[in-house]
Coordinates of C-alpha atoms and ligand atoms in Angstrom, one line a residue:
X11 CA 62.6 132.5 22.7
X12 CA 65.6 132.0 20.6
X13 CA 68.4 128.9 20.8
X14 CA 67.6 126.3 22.9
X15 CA 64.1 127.3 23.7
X16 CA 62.0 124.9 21.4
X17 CA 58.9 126.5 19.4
X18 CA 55.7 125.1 17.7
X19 CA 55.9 124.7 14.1
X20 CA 54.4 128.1 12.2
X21 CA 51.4 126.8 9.8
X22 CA 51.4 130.6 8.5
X23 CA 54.0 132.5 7.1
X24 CA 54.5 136.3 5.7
X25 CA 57.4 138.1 3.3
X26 CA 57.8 141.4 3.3
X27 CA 60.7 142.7 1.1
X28 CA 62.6 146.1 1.5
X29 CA 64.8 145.6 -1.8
X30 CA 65.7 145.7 -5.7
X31 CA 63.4 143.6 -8.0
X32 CA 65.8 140.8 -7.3
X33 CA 65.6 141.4 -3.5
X34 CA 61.3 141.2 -4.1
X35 CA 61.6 138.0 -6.3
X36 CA 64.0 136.2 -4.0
X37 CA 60.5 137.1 -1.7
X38 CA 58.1 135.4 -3.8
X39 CA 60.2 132.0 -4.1
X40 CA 61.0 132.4 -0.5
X41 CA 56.6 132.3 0.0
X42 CA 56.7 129.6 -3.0
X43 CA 59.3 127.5 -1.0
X44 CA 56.9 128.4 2.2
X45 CA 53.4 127.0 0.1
X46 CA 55.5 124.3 -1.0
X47 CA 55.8 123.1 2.7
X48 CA 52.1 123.1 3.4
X49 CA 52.2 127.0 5.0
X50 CA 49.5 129.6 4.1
X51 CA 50.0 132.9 3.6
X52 CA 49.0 135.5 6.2
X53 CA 48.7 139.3 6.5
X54 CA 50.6 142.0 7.7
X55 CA 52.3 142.7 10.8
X56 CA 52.3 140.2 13.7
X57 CA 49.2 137.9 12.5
X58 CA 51.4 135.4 10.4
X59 CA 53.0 132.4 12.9
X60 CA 56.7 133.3 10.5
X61 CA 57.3 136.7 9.6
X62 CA 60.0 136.4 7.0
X63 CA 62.0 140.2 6.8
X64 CA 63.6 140.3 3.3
X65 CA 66.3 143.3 3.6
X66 CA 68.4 145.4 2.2
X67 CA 72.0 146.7 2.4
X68 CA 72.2 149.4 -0.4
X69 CA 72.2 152.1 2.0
X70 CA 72.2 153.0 5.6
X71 CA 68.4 154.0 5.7
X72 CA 67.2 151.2 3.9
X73 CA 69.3 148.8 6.6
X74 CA 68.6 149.9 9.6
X75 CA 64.5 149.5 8.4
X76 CA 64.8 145.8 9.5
X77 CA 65.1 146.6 13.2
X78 CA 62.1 149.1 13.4
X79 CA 60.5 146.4 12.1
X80 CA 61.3 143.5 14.4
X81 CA 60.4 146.0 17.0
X82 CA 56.8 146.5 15.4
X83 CA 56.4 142.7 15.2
X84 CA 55.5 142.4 19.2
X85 CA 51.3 141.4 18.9
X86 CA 49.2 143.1 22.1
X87 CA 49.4 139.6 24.7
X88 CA 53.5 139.9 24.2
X89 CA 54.4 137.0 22.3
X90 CA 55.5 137.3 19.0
X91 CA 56.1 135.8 15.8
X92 CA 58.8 133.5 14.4
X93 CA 61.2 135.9 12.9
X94 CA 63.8 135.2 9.9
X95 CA 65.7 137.7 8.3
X96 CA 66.7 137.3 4.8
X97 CA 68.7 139.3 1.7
X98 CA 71.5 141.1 1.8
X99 CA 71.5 142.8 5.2
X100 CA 71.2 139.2 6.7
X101 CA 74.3 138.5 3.9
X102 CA 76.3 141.3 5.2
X103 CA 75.2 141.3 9.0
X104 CA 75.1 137.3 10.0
X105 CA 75.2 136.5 13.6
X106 CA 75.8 140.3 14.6
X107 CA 72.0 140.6 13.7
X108 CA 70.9 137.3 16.6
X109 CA 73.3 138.9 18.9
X110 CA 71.9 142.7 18.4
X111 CA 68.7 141.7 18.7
X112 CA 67.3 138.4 20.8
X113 CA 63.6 138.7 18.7
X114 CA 65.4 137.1 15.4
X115 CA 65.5 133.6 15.4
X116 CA 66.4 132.8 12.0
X117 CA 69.5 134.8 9.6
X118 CA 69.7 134.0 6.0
X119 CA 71.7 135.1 3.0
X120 CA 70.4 135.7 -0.5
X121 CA 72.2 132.5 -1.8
X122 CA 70.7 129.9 0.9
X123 CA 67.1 131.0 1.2
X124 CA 66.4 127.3 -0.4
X125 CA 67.5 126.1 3.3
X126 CA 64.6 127.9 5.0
X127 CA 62.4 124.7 5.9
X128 CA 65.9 122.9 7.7
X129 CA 65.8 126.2 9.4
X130 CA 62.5 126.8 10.7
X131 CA 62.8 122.8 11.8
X132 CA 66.2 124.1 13.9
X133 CA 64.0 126.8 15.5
X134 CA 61.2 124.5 16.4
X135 CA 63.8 122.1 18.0
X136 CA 65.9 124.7 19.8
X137 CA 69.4 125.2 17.3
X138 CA 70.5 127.9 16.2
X139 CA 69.8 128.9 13.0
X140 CA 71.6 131.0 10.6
X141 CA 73.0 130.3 7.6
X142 CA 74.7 133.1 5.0
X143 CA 76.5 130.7 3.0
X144 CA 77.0 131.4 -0.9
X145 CA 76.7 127.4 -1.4
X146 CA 78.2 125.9 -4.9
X147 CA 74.5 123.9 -5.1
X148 CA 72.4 126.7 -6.4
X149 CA 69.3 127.5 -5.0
X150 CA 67.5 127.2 -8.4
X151 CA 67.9 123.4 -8.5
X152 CA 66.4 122.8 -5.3
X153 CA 63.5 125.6 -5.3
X154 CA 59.8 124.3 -6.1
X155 CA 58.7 125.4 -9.6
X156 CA 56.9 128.6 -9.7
X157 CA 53.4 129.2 -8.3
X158 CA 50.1 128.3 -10.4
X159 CA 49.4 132.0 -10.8
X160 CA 51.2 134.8 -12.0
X161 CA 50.3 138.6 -11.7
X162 CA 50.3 139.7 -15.3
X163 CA 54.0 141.3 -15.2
X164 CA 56.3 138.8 -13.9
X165 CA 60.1 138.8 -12.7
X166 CA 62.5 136.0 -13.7
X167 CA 66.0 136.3 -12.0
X168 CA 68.5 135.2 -15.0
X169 CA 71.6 136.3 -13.4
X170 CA 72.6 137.2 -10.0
X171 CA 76.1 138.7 -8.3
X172 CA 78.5 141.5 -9.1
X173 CA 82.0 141.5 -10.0
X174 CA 82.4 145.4 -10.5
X175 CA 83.3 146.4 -7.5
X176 CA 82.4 150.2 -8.1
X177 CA 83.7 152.1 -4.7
X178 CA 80.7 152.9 -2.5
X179 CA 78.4 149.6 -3.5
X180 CA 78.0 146.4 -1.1
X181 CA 76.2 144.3 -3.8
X182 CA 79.7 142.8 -4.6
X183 CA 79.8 141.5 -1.2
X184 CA 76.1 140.2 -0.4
X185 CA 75.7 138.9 -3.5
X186 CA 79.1 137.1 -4.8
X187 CA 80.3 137.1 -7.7
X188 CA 78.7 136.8 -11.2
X189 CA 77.0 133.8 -12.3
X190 CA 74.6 133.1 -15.5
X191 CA 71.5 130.7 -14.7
X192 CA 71.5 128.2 -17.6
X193 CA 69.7 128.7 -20.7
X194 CA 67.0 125.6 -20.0
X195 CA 66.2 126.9 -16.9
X196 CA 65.4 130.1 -17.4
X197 CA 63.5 129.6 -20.5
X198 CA 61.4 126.7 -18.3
X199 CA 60.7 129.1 -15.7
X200 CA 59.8 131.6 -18.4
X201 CA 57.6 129.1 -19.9
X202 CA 55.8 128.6 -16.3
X203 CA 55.3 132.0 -16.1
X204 CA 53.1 132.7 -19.0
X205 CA 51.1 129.0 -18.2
X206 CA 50.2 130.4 -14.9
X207 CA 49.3 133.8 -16.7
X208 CA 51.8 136.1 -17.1
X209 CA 52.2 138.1 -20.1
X210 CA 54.9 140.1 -19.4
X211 CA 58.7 139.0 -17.9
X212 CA 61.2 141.2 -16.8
X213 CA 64.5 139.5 -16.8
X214 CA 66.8 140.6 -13.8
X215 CA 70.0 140.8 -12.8
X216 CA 72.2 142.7 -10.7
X217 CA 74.2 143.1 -14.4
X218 CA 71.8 141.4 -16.5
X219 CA 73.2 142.4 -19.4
X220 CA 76.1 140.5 -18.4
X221 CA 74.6 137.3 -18.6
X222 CA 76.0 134.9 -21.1
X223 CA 75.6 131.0 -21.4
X224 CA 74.4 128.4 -24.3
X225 CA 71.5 127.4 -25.9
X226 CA 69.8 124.2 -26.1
X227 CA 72.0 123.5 -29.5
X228 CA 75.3 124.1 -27.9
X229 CA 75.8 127.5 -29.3
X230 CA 77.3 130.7 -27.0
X231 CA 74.6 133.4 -26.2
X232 CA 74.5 136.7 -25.0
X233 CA 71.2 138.1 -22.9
X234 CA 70.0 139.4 -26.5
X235 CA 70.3 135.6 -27.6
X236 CA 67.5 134.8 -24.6
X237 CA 65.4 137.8 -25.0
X238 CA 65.2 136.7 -28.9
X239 CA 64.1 133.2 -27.8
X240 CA 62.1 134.3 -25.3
X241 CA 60.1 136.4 -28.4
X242 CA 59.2 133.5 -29.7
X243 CA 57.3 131.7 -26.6
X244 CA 53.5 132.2 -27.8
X245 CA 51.7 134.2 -24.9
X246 CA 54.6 136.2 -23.8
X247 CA 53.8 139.6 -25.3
X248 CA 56.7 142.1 -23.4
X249 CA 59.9 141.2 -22.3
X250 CA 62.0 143.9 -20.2
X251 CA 65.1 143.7 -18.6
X252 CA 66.8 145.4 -15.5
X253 CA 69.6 146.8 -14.2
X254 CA 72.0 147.3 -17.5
X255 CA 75.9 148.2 -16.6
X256 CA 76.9 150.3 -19.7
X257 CA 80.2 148.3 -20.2
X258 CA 78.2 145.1 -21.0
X259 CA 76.1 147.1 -23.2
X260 CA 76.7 144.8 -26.3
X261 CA 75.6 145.7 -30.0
X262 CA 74.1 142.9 -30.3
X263 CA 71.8 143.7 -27.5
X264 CA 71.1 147.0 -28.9
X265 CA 70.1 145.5 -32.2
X266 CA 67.8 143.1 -30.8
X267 CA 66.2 146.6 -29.4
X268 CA 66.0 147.5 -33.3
X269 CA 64.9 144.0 -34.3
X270 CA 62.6 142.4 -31.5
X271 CA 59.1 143.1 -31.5
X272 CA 58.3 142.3 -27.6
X273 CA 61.0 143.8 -26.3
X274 CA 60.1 147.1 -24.7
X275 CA 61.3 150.4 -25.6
X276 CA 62.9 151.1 -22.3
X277 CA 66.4 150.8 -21.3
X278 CA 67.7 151.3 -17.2
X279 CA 71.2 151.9 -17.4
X280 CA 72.8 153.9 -14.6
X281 CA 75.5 156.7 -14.7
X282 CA 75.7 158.0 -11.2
X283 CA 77.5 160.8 -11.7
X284 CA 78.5 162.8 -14.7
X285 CA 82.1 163.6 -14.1
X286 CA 85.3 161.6 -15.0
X287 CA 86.7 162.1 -12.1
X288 CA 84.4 161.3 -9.7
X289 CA 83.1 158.2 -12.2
X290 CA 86.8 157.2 -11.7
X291 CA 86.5 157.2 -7.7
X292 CA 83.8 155.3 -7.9
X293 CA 85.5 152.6 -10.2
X294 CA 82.6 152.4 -12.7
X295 CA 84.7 151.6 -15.9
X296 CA 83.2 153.7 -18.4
X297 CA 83.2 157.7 -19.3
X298 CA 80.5 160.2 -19.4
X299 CA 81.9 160.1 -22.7
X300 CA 81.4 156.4 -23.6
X301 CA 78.2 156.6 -21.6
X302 CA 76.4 159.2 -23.6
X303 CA 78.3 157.3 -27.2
X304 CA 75.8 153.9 -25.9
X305 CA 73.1 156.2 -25.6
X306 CA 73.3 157.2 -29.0
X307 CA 73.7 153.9 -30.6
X308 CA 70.6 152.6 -28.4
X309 CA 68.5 155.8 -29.6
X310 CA 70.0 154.9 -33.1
X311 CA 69.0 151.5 -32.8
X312 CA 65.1 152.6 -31.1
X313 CA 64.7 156.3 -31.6
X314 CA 61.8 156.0 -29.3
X315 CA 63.4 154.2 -26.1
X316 CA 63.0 155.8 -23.2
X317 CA 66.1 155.9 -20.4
X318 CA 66.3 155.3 -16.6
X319 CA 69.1 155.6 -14.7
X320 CA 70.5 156.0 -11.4
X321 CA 72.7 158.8 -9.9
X322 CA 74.3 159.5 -6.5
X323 CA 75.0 162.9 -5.3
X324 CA 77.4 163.7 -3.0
X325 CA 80.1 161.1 -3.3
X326 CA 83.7 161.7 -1.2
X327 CA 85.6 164.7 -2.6
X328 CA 82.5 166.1 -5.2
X329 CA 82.5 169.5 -5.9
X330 CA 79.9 171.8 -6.9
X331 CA 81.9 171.9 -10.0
X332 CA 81.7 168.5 -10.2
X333 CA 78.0 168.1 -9.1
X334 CA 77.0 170.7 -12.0
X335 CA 78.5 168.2 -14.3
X336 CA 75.7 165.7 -12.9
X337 CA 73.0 168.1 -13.7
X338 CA 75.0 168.6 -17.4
X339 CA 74.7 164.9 -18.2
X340 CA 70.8 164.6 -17.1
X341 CA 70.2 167.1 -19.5
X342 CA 71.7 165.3 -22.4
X343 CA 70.5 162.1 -21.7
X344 CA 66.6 163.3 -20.9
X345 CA 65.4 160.6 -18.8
X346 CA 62.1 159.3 -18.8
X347 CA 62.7 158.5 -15.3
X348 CA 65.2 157.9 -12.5
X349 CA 66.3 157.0 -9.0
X350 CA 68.4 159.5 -7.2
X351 CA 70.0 159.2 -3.8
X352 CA 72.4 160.5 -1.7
X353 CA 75.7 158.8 -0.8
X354 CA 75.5 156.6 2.2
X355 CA 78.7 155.2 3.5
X356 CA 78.5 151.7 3.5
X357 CA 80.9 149.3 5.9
X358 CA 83.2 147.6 4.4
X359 CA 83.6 149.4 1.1
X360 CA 86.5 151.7 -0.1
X361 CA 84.8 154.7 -0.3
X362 CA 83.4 155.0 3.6
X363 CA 87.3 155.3 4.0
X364 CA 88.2 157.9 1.3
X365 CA 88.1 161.6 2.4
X366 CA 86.6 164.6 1.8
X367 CA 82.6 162.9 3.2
X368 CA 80.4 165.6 1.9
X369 CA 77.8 167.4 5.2
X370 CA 74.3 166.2 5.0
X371 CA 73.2 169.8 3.9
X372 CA 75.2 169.7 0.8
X373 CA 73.6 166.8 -0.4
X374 CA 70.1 167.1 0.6
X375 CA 70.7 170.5 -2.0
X376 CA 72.6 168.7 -4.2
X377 CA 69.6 166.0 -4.1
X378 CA 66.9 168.4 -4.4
X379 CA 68.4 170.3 -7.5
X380 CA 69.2 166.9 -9.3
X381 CA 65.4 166.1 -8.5
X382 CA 64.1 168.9 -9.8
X383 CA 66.2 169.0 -13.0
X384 CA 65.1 165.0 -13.3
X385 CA 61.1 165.9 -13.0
X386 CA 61.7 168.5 -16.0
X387 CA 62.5 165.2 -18.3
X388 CA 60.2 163.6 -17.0
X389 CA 57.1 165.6 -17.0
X390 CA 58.3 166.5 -20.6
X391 CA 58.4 162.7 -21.6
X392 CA 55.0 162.2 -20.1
X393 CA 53.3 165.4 -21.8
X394 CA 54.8 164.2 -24.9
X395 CA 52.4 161.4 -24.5
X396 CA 49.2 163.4 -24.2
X397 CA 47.1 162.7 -27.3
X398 CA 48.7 159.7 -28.5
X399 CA 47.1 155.8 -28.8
X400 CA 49.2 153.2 -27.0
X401 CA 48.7 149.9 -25.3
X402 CA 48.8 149.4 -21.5
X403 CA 48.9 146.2 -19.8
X404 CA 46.6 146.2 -16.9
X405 CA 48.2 145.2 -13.8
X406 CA 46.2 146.4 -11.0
X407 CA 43.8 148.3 -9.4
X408 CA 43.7 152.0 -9.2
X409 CA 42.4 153.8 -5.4
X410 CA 39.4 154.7 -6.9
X411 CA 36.7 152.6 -7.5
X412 CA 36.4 151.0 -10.9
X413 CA 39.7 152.6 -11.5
X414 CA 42.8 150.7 -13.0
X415 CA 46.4 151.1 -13.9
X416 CA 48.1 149.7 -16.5
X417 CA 52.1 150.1 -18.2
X418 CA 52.9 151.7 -21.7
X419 CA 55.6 150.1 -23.3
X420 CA 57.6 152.9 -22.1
X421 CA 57.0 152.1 -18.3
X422 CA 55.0 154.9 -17.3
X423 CA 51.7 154.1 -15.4
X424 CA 48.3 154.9 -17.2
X425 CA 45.1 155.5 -15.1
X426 CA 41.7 154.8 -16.7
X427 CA 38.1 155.1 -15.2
X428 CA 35.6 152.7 -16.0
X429 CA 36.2 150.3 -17.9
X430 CA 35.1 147.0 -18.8
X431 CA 38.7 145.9 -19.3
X432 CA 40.2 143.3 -16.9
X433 CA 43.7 143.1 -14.7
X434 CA 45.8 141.3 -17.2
X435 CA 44.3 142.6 -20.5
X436 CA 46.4 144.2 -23.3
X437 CA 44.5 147.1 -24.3
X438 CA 44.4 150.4 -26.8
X439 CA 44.4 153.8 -24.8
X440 CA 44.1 157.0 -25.7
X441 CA 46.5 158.9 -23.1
X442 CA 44.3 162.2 -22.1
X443 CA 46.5 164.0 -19.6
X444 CA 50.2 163.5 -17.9
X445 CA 51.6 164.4 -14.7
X446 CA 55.1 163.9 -13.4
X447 CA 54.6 160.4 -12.4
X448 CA 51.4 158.9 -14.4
X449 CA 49.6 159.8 -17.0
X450 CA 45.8 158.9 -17.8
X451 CA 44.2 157.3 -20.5
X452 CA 40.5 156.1 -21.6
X453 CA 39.6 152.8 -23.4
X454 CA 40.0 152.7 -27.4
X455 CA 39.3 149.3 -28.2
X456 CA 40.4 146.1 -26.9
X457 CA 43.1 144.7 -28.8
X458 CA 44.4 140.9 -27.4
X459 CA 41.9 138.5 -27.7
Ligands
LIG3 N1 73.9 147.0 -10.5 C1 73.2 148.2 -10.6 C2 72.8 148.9 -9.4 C3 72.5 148.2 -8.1 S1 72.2 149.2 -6.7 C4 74.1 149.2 -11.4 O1 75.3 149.1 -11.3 O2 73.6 150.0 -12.0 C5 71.1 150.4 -7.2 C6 71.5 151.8 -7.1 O3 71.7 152.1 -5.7 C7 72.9 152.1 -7.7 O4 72.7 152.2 -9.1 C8 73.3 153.3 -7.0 O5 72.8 154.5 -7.7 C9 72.6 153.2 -5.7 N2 73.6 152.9 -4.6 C10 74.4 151.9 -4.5 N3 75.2 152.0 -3.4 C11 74.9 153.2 -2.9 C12 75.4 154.0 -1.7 N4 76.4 153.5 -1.0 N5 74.9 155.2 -1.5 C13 73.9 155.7 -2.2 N6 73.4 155.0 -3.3 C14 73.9 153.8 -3.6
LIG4 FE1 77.0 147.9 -7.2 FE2 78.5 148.8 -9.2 FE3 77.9 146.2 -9.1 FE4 76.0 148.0 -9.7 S1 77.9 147.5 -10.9 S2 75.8 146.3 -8.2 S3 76.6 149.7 -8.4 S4 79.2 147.3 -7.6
LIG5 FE1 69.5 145.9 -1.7 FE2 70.6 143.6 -2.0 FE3 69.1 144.5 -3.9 S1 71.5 145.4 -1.0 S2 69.4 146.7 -3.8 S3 68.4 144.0 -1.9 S4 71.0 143.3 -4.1

């Protein structure tokens, strides 16, 4: 296959995302866009006539997934099917990707994924198709509207891009720069979330808390500005938002934490490490210091918030010395939970250059200790549960039968056995026991109508 060879149009199609929230909402409008055209969804693996692969770049594991993948995609008489790769590895790879590997027939970047049907029609007649522009017309304005049914906990991309530039990170560059979606449009799309059934939107950007634009009257607003209209759209009962930089950590938007009753008590906002000097390497802008000051107000502000956050050990040059100050940090912030990685050199970005690249060893130690100091929090966060009444939003179903699992306002997942409760339904729980990463709960009474 590949240019020149034409192909029968695919009447199935299938996303499967590798990414951030973002990267797994730019999957369901690209299998919107897909429905929109007249294509059903398929299953798994090989079956669909379009396998769309939605990557990622973030780190060398998560980038090299994609081929694996293609390579799995071969069905048992040979053929295989129409391939596209999407997000930011297709952003940050292009053409290398076609000419790496002859199964791909389609490359497109996060920005142009509205061009997928003029692509597939390429591949059916034989041209080449890849396309990673970052096109002025944004995707938004040409996208259908957003699917008749929603799972119960939706995501709504408000803003997208990155112009921080922190050392090791190739968001920056698969993304673009920051831009705001307008105020109408997001609150539309919000609105045709809850119609088709959500009851819960998580806002999302790559810095969504630096999104800024006007409202319908005119008047400038900050993302606490939209989450405080976004209170007031009957049926929407949470609204969370996700990933937070701590220099566009506004007081505004830690009042509205104070002050807005649907806006959940949990706040992601990353650190990565915990000492100046290595915060300095990896150009973040702000301090330990300045960090754990925004944690206080925001604990002023919602004494019961919980905290997430993001850390990476072994950066270029970190000492033990400098490590133990990551550990120092985790235990004054007490996370309810986190994401922790190791540092993975990323083309292209200042820090695969700098010296001092810490061994493999050293980090999977470093890793393992930051783990286990993180589980500590969390386990404690989650026992601190036990006994309490909360309410969960169910969202799916657990692996046992007649089992399902639901959120606290504080994200962690609940369990409960038997109930008569539905995916979807606000209810009261009674948390019973907690483990590291979920607690569970049994029915107290049903609380939304
Ligand atoms: N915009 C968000 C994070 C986006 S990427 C923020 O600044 O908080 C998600 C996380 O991936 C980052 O917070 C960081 O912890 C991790 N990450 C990014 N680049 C990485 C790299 N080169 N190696 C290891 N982890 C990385
Ligand atoms: Fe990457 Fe830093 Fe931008 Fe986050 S703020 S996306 S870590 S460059
Ligand atoms: Fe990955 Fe791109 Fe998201 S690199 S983390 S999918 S913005």
């Amino acid at each position: 296959m590949g240019a020149g060879m034409t192909q029968t149009p695919p009447k199935t199609y299938h996303v499967k995302s590798f990414g951030c929230q973002m990267n797994v909402y730019d999957g369901e409008r690209m299998g919107e866009l897909l429905a929109a055209r007249g294509m059903t969804a398929a299953g798994d693996g090989a079956e669909a006539d379009l396998v769309v692969l939605n990557t990622c770049h973030i780190r060398e594991r998560a980038a090299e997934k994609v081929y694996s993948d293609i390579g799995r995609l071969r069905r048992e008489d040979g053929t295989r099917p129409m391939i596209a790769v999407a997000g930011c590895v297709a952003q940050a790879e292009g053409s290398e990707i076609t000419r790496r590997t002859k199964a791909v027939d389609i490359v497109v970047g996060p920005q142009a994924y509205h061009r997928l049907p003029g692509l597939i029609d390429d591949v059916v007649a034989g041209r080449e198709a890849v396309d990673t522009d970052m096109p002025a017309d944004s995707k938004f304005d040409i996208l259908p509207g957003r699917a008749r049914r929603s799972a119960p906990s939706a995501f709504l991309t408000v803003q997208e891009g990155c112009d921080k530039f922190c050392t090791y990170c190739v968001v920056p560059y698969t993304r673009g720069a920051e831009v705001s979606r307008p105020w109408n449009a997001i609150m539309d799309e919000a609105r045709a979330l809850v119609d088709a059934g959500a009851c819960e939107i998580t806002l999302l950007g790559q810095n969504v808390n630096a999104w800024s634009g006007e409202d319908d009257a005119g008047r400038p607003q900050g993302l606490d500005g939209l989450i405080r209209a976004l209170d007031r759209l009957p049926g929407l009962a949470r609204i969370r938002y996700t990933t937070s930089h701590p220099n566009d950590m506004t007081q505004a938007l830690i009042d509205a934490h104070a002050e807005v009753p649907a806006l959940m008590p949990f706040l992601h906002l990353p650190v990565q490490a915990g000492s100046d000097r290595i915060l300095k390497a990896m150009n973040r802008s702000h301090s330990r210091d300045s960090y754990l000051r925004i944690i206080e107000r925001v604990r002023a502000a919602r004494p019961d918030i919980a905290l997430s956050g993001d850390f990476i050990v072994g950066f270029p040059g970190e000492t033990d010395a400098e490590f133990e100050e990551t550990l120092s940090i985790v235990n004054e912030a007490r996370y309810a939970q986190c994401f922790s990685f190791k540092y993975s050199p990323r083309p292209g970005t200042p820090a695969a250059d700098m010296e001092g690249q810490i061994a493999p060893e050293v980090m999977d130690e470093r890793l393992k200790r930051l783990q286990a100091t993180l589980n500590v929090h969390q386990l404690a966060f989650n026992q601190a549960s036990v006994g309490q009444r909360t309410t969960i939003l169910l969202e799916r179903k657990g692996r046992h039968p007649g089992q399902l699992i639901g959120k606290t306002p504080w994200l962690q997942s609940v369990h409960i056995d038997g109930t008569s409760a539905a995916i979807g339904d606000l209810i009261a729980v009674d948390i019973l026991s907690a483990g590291p990463n979920s607690l569970a709960g049994a029915l107290a009474s049903p609380l939304a109508a």
